Amino acid sequence: MTEQQQGPHRSGFVTFVGRPNAGKSTLMNALVGEKIAITSSKPQTTRHASRGVVHRDDAQLVIVDTPGMHKPRTLLGKRLNAVVQTTLGEVDVICLCVPADEPLGPGDRYIDQQLEGFPRARKVAVVTKTDAASRERVAAQLLAVTELREWDAVVPLSSVAGTQLDVLVDALVDLLPEGPPLYEAETTTEEPLDVRIAELVREAALEGVRDELPHSIMVTIDDIVRREDRDLTDVYANLWVERDSQKGIIIGHKGSRLRQVGADARAEIERIVGTQVHLDLRVKVAKEWQGDPKQLGRFGF
């Protein structure tokens, strides 16, 4: 980060909004410097508001990652949109993320219009994925974005290449109210361990599955047990789908797909628990859970 000048300490909450796959979770992880939110090319990967904390000597930035705003087709979709609306009403700064490599569309304009309902929050436009677009394309996107409204700041950046991240943090800190740190210096997230592990399993399960399947995948954790006799943690997880046919897709031929999911998830889980991991992964069916209020409640929505 850039060298900070001495002045009053600032702290507050920032959220990134945008249509699905605009790079919101990747951006949060890049700013925090640690994987807090899972990422995937599949739409609506993010399902709850997770928090990541950026620490500076003069400021503390709490980033609230939210689901992508979209037209809901299920009860789950409606509840995810409600999470977004609640978050927007509580933060100090709202950043609209727009990818540089795709033209502005009706989805972006719809979300921009929604921001009118939150007059208290400062508004920042972030043009993401500049590494995936030409200079001309980035310039055209910046022009299109500035025509949407009067922004408090407009920042083009690449989370993957790490360019302009410090510029965004400087701009956000300037918009935060004065206040003391909200979290201890070593805190990067308040996500419970079981939630982080469940999300890592879901992230691994999302890779390479058919387009209709991602929304149907849910993961719950039964238990996490650290062995006393060796450097090993046992994780007992359930991977839920909505139909028996989907169960077959997840398991794969002779269990090959499920083994790959387990291997991919285990590597990520070991990074955050600091030991080797034995992952016991069971695939189960919860019939049409996305539209069932009782099932949604059991899954925490």
Short mmCIF file of C-alpha atoms in Angstrom, two decimals:
data_model
loop_
_atom_site.label_atom_id
_atom_site.label_comp_id
_atom_site.label_asym_id
_atom_site.label_seq_id
_atom_site.Cartn_x
_atom_site.Cartn_y
_atom_site.Cartn_z
CA MET A 1 0.00 0.00 0.00
CA THR A 2 1.07 3.62 -0.43
CA GLU A 3 2.77 5.54 2.35
CA GLN A 4 0.11 7.09 4.56
CA GLN A 5 0.20 10.59 6.01
CA GLN A 6 -0.46 11.11 9.69
CA GLY A 7 -3.98 12.27 10.45
CA PRO A 8 -7.18 11.10 12.12
CA HIS A 9 -7.81 7.35 12.08
CA ARG A 10 -10.67 6.31 9.82
CA SER A 11 -12.76 3.13 9.89
CA GLY A 12 -15.91 1.91 8.25
CA PHE A 13 -17.71 -0.51 6.00
CA VAL A 14 -17.51 -0.89 2.23
CA THR A 15 -19.37 -3.27 -0.06
CA PHE A 16 -18.95 -4.23 -3.69
CA VAL A 17 -22.05 -4.67 -5.82
CA GLY A 18 -22.38 -5.68 -9.43
CA ARG A 19 -23.90 -8.32 -11.60
CA PRO A 20 -22.75 -11.89 -11.05
CA ASN A 21 -19.16 -12.56 -12.12
CA ALA A 22 -18.05 -8.90 -11.99
CA GLY A 23 -15.02 -9.86 -9.88
CA LYS A 24 -16.32 -8.74 -6.49
CA SER A 25 -15.05 -11.68 -4.40
CA THR A 26 -11.68 -11.77 -6.19
CA LEU A 27 -11.27 -8.06 -5.45
CA MET A 28 -12.03 -8.51 -1.76
CA ASN A 29 -9.51 -11.34 -1.47
CA ALA A 30 -6.88 -9.25 -3.25
CA LEU A 31 -7.38 -6.28 -0.92
CA VAL A 32 -7.36 -8.38 2.27
CA GLY A 33 -4.37 -10.40 1.03
CA GLU A 34 -6.01 -13.68 1.98
CA LYS A 35 -8.72 -15.92 0.55
CA ILE A 36 -11.86 -14.95 2.46
CA ALA A 37 -14.52 -15.39 -0.23
CA ILE A 38 -14.66 -18.26 -2.70
CA THR A 39 -14.51 -17.45 -6.40
CA SER A 40 -15.84 -19.21 -9.47
CA SER A 41 -16.85 -18.45 -13.03
CA LYS A 42 -20.34 -19.70 -12.11
CA PRO A 43 -22.97 -16.97 -11.47
CA GLN A 44 -24.22 -16.42 -7.91
CA THR A 45 -21.26 -18.15 -6.29
CA THR A 46 -21.44 -15.83 -3.25
CA ARG A 47 -24.39 -16.69 -1.01
CA HIS A 48 -23.88 -14.72 2.18
CA ALA A 49 -22.33 -11.48 3.36
CA SER A 50 -18.78 -12.34 4.43
CA ARG A 51 -16.42 -9.73 5.89
CA GLY A 52 -12.76 -9.14 5.15
CA VAL A 53 -10.64 -6.59 7.02
CA VAL A 54 -7.96 -4.36 5.46
CA HIS A 55 -5.56 -2.86 8.03
CA ARG A 56 -3.54 0.34 7.65
CA ASP A 57 -1.82 2.50 10.25
CA ASP A 58 -4.32 5.29 9.61
CA ALA A 59 -7.43 3.27 8.75
CA GLN A 60 -9.35 0.04 8.93
CA LEU A 61 -11.50 -0.94 6.00
CA VAL A 62 -14.15 -3.63 6.55
CA ILE A 63 -15.23 -5.09 3.21
CA VAL A 64 -18.60 -6.85 3.11
CA ASP A 65 -18.79 -9.28 0.19
CA THR A 66 -22.38 -9.84 -0.95
CA PRO A 67 -24.20 -12.06 -3.47
CA GLY A 68 -24.52 -10.63 -6.97
CA MET A 69 -27.70 -8.66 -7.59
CA HIS A 70 -29.97 -10.55 -9.98
CA LYS A 71 -33.59 -11.19 -10.89
CA PRO A 72 -34.52 -14.02 -8.51
CA ARG A 73 -36.09 -17.19 -9.88
CA THR A 74 -36.24 -19.10 -6.60
CA LEU A 75 -36.93 -18.45 -2.93
CA LEU A 76 -33.17 -18.74 -2.37
CA GLY A 77 -32.64 -15.99 -4.96
CA LYS A 78 -35.11 -13.72 -3.17
CA ARG A 79 -33.35 -14.28 0.15
CA LEU A 80 -29.94 -13.58 -1.38
CA ASN A 81 -31.25 -10.28 -2.77
CA ALA A 82 -32.56 -9.45 0.71
CA VAL A 83 -29.02 -9.98 2.07
CA VAL A 84 -27.72 -7.45 -0.47
CA GLN A 85 -30.41 -4.88 0.37
CA THR A 86 -29.72 -5.16 4.11
CA THR A 87 -25.97 -4.74 3.56
CA LEU A 88 -26.39 -1.69 1.33
CA GLY A 89 -28.40 0.03 4.04
CA GLU A 90 -25.60 -0.38 6.59
CA VAL A 91 -22.33 0.45 4.80
CA ASP A 92 -20.45 3.75 4.41
CA VAL A 93 -19.35 3.23 0.79
CA ILE A 94 -20.90 1.23 -2.05
CA CYS A 95 -18.65 0.28 -4.97
CA LEU A 96 -20.27 -0.69 -8.25
CA CYS A 97 -18.00 -3.23 -9.95
CA VAL A 98 -18.12 -3.36 -13.75
CA PRO A 99 -15.77 -5.67 -15.71
CA ALA A 100 -13.63 -3.92 -18.32
CA ASP A 101 -13.94 -6.77 -20.81
CA GLU A 102 -17.73 -6.65 -21.19
CA PRO A 103 -19.90 -3.72 -22.35
CA LEU A 104 -22.25 -2.05 -19.89
CA GLY A 105 -25.56 -3.87 -20.00
CA PRO A 106 -29.09 -3.64 -18.59
CA GLY A 107 -27.93 -5.53 -15.47
CA ASP A 108 -25.32 -2.88 -14.67
CA ARG A 109 -27.80 -0.06 -15.22
CA TYR A 110 -30.41 -1.80 -13.09
CA ILE A 111 -27.96 -2.11 -10.18
CA ASP A 112 -26.85 1.51 -10.59
CA GLN A 113 -30.50 2.59 -10.32
CA GLN A 114 -30.90 0.54 -7.13
CA LEU A 115 -28.16 2.64 -5.50
CA GLU A 116 -30.57 5.60 -5.45
CA GLY A 117 -32.30 3.88 -2.53
CA PHE A 118 -29.19 4.30 -0.35
CA PRO A 119 -28.46 8.04 -0.28
CA ARG A 120 -26.36 7.87 2.92
CA ALA A 121 -23.58 5.78 1.34
CA ARG A 122 -20.84 7.32 -0.80
CA LYS A 123 -20.63 5.80 -4.31
CA VAL A 124 -17.51 4.58 -6.12
CA ALA A 125 -17.24 2.98 -9.56
CA VAL A 126 -14.66 0.21 -9.96
CA VAL A 127 -13.77 -1.04 -13.44
CA THR A 128 -12.44 -4.55 -12.79
CA LYS A 129 -10.47 -7.06 -14.92
CA THR A 130 -8.40 -4.41 -16.73
CA ASP A 131 -5.82 -7.14 -17.38
CA ALA A 132 -8.35 -8.85 -19.65
CA ALA A 133 -9.07 -5.80 -21.85
CA SER A 134 -7.15 -3.46 -24.17
CA ARG A 135 -6.36 0.11 -23.13
CA GLU A 136 -8.97 1.35 -25.58
CA ARG A 137 -11.59 -0.98 -24.12
CA VAL A 138 -10.75 0.15 -20.56
CA ALA A 139 -10.96 3.81 -21.59
CA ALA A 140 -14.33 3.24 -23.26
CA GLN A 141 -15.64 1.46 -20.16
CA LEU A 142 -14.47 4.29 -17.89
CA LEU A 143 -16.31 6.78 -20.10
CA ALA A 144 -19.49 4.65 -20.07
CA VAL A 145 -19.35 4.34 -16.28
CA THR A 146 -18.87 8.07 -15.68
CA GLU A 147 -22.02 8.73 -17.69
CA LEU A 148 -24.12 6.69 -15.23
CA ARG A 149 -23.87 9.18 -12.34
CA GLU A 150 -21.62 11.58 -10.41
CA TRP A 151 -19.25 9.23 -8.54
CA ASP A 152 -17.14 10.05 -5.49
CA ALA A 153 -14.30 8.20 -7.26
CA VAL A 154 -13.75 6.05 -10.35
CA VAL A 155 -10.94 3.47 -10.27
CA PRO A 156 -9.85 0.98 -12.95
CA LEU A 157 -7.92 -2.01 -11.59
CA SER A 158 -6.94 -5.64 -11.91
CA SER A 159 -7.28 -7.90 -8.88
CA VAL A 160 -5.36 -10.68 -10.64
CA ALA A 161 -2.41 -8.47 -11.67
CA GLY A 162 -2.62 -6.44 -8.45
CA THR A 163 -2.62 -3.11 -10.27
CA GLN A 164 -4.28 0.01 -8.82
CA LEU A 165 -5.42 -1.78 -5.64
CA ASP A 166 -3.61 0.81 -3.52
CA VAL A 167 -5.34 3.58 -5.47
CA LEU A 168 -8.73 2.08 -4.63
CA VAL A 169 -7.87 1.69 -0.93
CA ASP A 170 -6.68 5.32 -0.77
CA ALA A 171 -9.93 6.48 -2.38
CA LEU A 172 -12.06 4.38 -0.03
CA VAL A 173 -10.21 5.47 3.11
CA ASP A 174 -10.78 9.12 2.16
CA LEU A 175 -14.53 8.45 2.13
CA LEU A 176 -14.68 6.70 5.52
CA PRO A 177 -15.73 8.47 8.72
CA GLU A 178 -13.19 9.12 11.47
CA GLY A 179 -13.21 6.38 14.07
CA PRO A 180 -11.17 3.79 15.98
CA PRO A 181 -10.30 0.32 14.62
CA LEU A 182 -13.28 -2.04 14.65
CA TYR A 183 -11.25 -5.27 14.76
CA GLU A 184 -8.03 -6.51 16.35
CA ALA A 185 -4.90 -5.99 14.26
CA GLU A 186 -4.52 -9.68 13.33
CA THR A 187 -8.16 -10.19 12.28
CA THR A 188 -8.73 -10.69 8.55
CA THR A 189 -12.28 -12.08 8.75
CA GLU A 190 -15.00 -12.94 11.26
CA GLU A 191 -16.14 -15.95 9.24
CA PRO A 192 -16.36 -19.07 11.47
CA LEU A 193 -14.03 -21.91 10.51
CA ASP A 194 -16.86 -24.30 9.61
CA VAL A 195 -18.38 -21.74 7.22
CA ARG A 196 -15.03 -21.12 5.52
CA ILE A 197 -14.43 -24.86 5.11
CA ALA A 198 -17.96 -25.46 3.75
CA GLU A 199 -17.42 -22.71 1.20
CA LEU A 200 -14.07 -24.18 0.09
CA VAL A 201 -15.74 -27.55 -0.50
CA ARG A 202 -18.50 -25.84 -2.48
CA GLU A 203 -15.93 -23.92 -4.53
CA ALA A 204 -14.18 -27.18 -5.45
CA ALA A 205 -17.53 -28.77 -6.35
CA LEU A 206 -18.44 -25.86 -8.66
CA GLU A 207 -15.47 -26.45 -10.97
CA GLY A 208 -16.33 -28.28 -14.16
CA VAL A 209 -20.01 -28.96 -13.43
CA ARG A 210 -22.84 -28.29 -15.87
CA ASP A 211 -24.49 -24.88 -15.95
CA GLU A 212 -27.72 -25.97 -14.23
CA LEU A 213 -25.98 -27.61 -11.29
CA PRO A 214 -24.13 -24.82 -9.38
CA HIS A 215 -27.27 -23.32 -7.84
CA SER A 216 -28.27 -26.75 -6.53
CA ILE A 217 -25.03 -27.35 -4.59
CA MET A 218 -24.96 -26.73 -0.84
CA VAL A 219 -22.36 -27.86 1.72
CA THR A 220 -22.77 -28.39 5.46
CA ILE A 221 -20.16 -29.41 8.02
CA ASP A 222 -21.00 -32.03 10.65
CA ASP A 223 -17.75 -31.87 12.61
CA ILE A 224 -14.14 -30.63 12.61
CA VAL A 225 -11.85 -32.64 14.90
CA ARG A 226 -8.16 -31.93 15.51
CA ARG A 227 -6.32 -35.18 16.31
CA GLU A 228 -4.33 -35.13 19.56
CA ASP A 229 -1.83 -37.80 18.54
CA ARG A 230 -0.79 -36.33 15.16
CA ASP A 231 -0.81 -33.20 13.00
CA LEU A 232 -4.14 -34.01 11.36
CA THR A 233 -7.63 -32.53 11.28
CA ASP A 234 -10.69 -34.63 10.41
CA VAL A 235 -13.44 -32.78 8.54
CA TYR A 236 -16.85 -34.40 8.08
CA ALA A 237 -18.83 -32.65 5.34
CA ASN A 238 -22.06 -33.17 3.41
CA LEU A 239 -22.44 -32.04 -0.19
CA TRP A 240 -26.14 -31.53 -0.93
CA VAL A 241 -27.88 -31.49 -4.31
CA GLU A 242 -31.55 -31.28 -5.26
CA ARG A 243 -32.04 -34.44 -7.32
CA ASP A 244 -30.72 -38.00 -7.54
CA SER A 245 -29.50 -37.36 -11.10
CA GLN A 246 -27.32 -34.51 -9.79
CA LYS A 247 -25.88 -36.80 -7.16
CA GLY A 248 -24.55 -39.01 -9.95
CA ILE A 249 -22.94 -36.02 -11.68
CA ILE A 250 -21.17 -34.92 -8.50
CA ILE A 251 -19.90 -38.41 -7.69
CA GLY A 252 -18.79 -39.11 -11.29
CA HIS A 253 -17.72 -42.38 -12.88
CA LYS A 254 -16.65 -44.75 -10.09
CA GLY A 255 -16.35 -41.76 -7.74
CA SER A 256 -13.73 -39.95 -9.84
CA ARG A 257 -15.42 -36.53 -9.73
CA LEU A 258 -15.97 -36.64 -5.96
CA ARG A 259 -12.34 -37.66 -5.39
CA GLN A 260 -11.20 -34.63 -7.40
CA VAL A 261 -13.51 -32.32 -5.41
CA GLY A 262 -12.09 -33.77 -2.18
CA ALA A 263 -8.48 -33.33 -3.32
CA ASP A 264 -9.02 -29.72 -4.47
CA ALA A 265 -10.91 -28.75 -1.31
CA ARG A 266 -8.44 -30.49 1.00
CA ALA A 267 -5.50 -28.48 -0.38
CA GLU A 268 -7.33 -25.21 0.38
CA ILE A 269 -8.58 -26.35 3.81
CA GLU A 270 -5.06 -27.36 4.87
CA ARG A 271 -3.92 -23.82 4.16
CA ILE A 272 -6.35 -22.30 6.68
CA VAL A 273 -6.23 -24.98 9.42
CA GLY A 274 -2.43 -25.38 9.30
CA THR A 275 -2.43 -29.20 9.47
CA GLN A 276 -2.96 -32.11 7.13
CA VAL A 277 -6.66 -32.80 6.56
CA HIS A 278 -8.70 -35.96 6.25
CA LEU A 279 -11.89 -34.93 4.44
CA ASP A 280 -14.88 -37.25 4.77
CA LEU A 281 -17.28 -36.07 2.07
CA ARG A 282 -20.80 -37.50 1.65
CA VAL A 283 -23.19 -36.58 -1.17
CA LYS A 284 -26.85 -36.25 -0.14
CA VAL A 285 -30.13 -35.16 -1.74
CA ALA A 286 -32.41 -32.44 -0.33
CA LYS A 287 -35.31 -32.37 -2.81
CA GLU A 288 -35.71 -28.94 -4.50
CA TRP A 289 -34.19 -27.19 -1.46
CA GLN A 290 -33.86 -23.81 -3.19
CA GLY A 291 -37.64 -23.34 -3.05
CA ASP A 292 -38.33 -25.00 0.30
CA PRO A 293 -38.52 -22.56 3.26
CA LYS A 294 -37.83 -25.31 5.80
CA GLN A 295 -34.73 -26.57 3.98
CA LEU A 296 -33.49 -23.01 3.39
CA GLY A 297 -33.81 -22.33 7.11
CA ARG A 298 -31.83 -25.47 7.91
CA PHE A 299 -29.10 -24.32 5.52
CA GLY A 300 -28.96 -20.89 7.16
CA PHE A 301 -30.86 -18.78 4.62
#
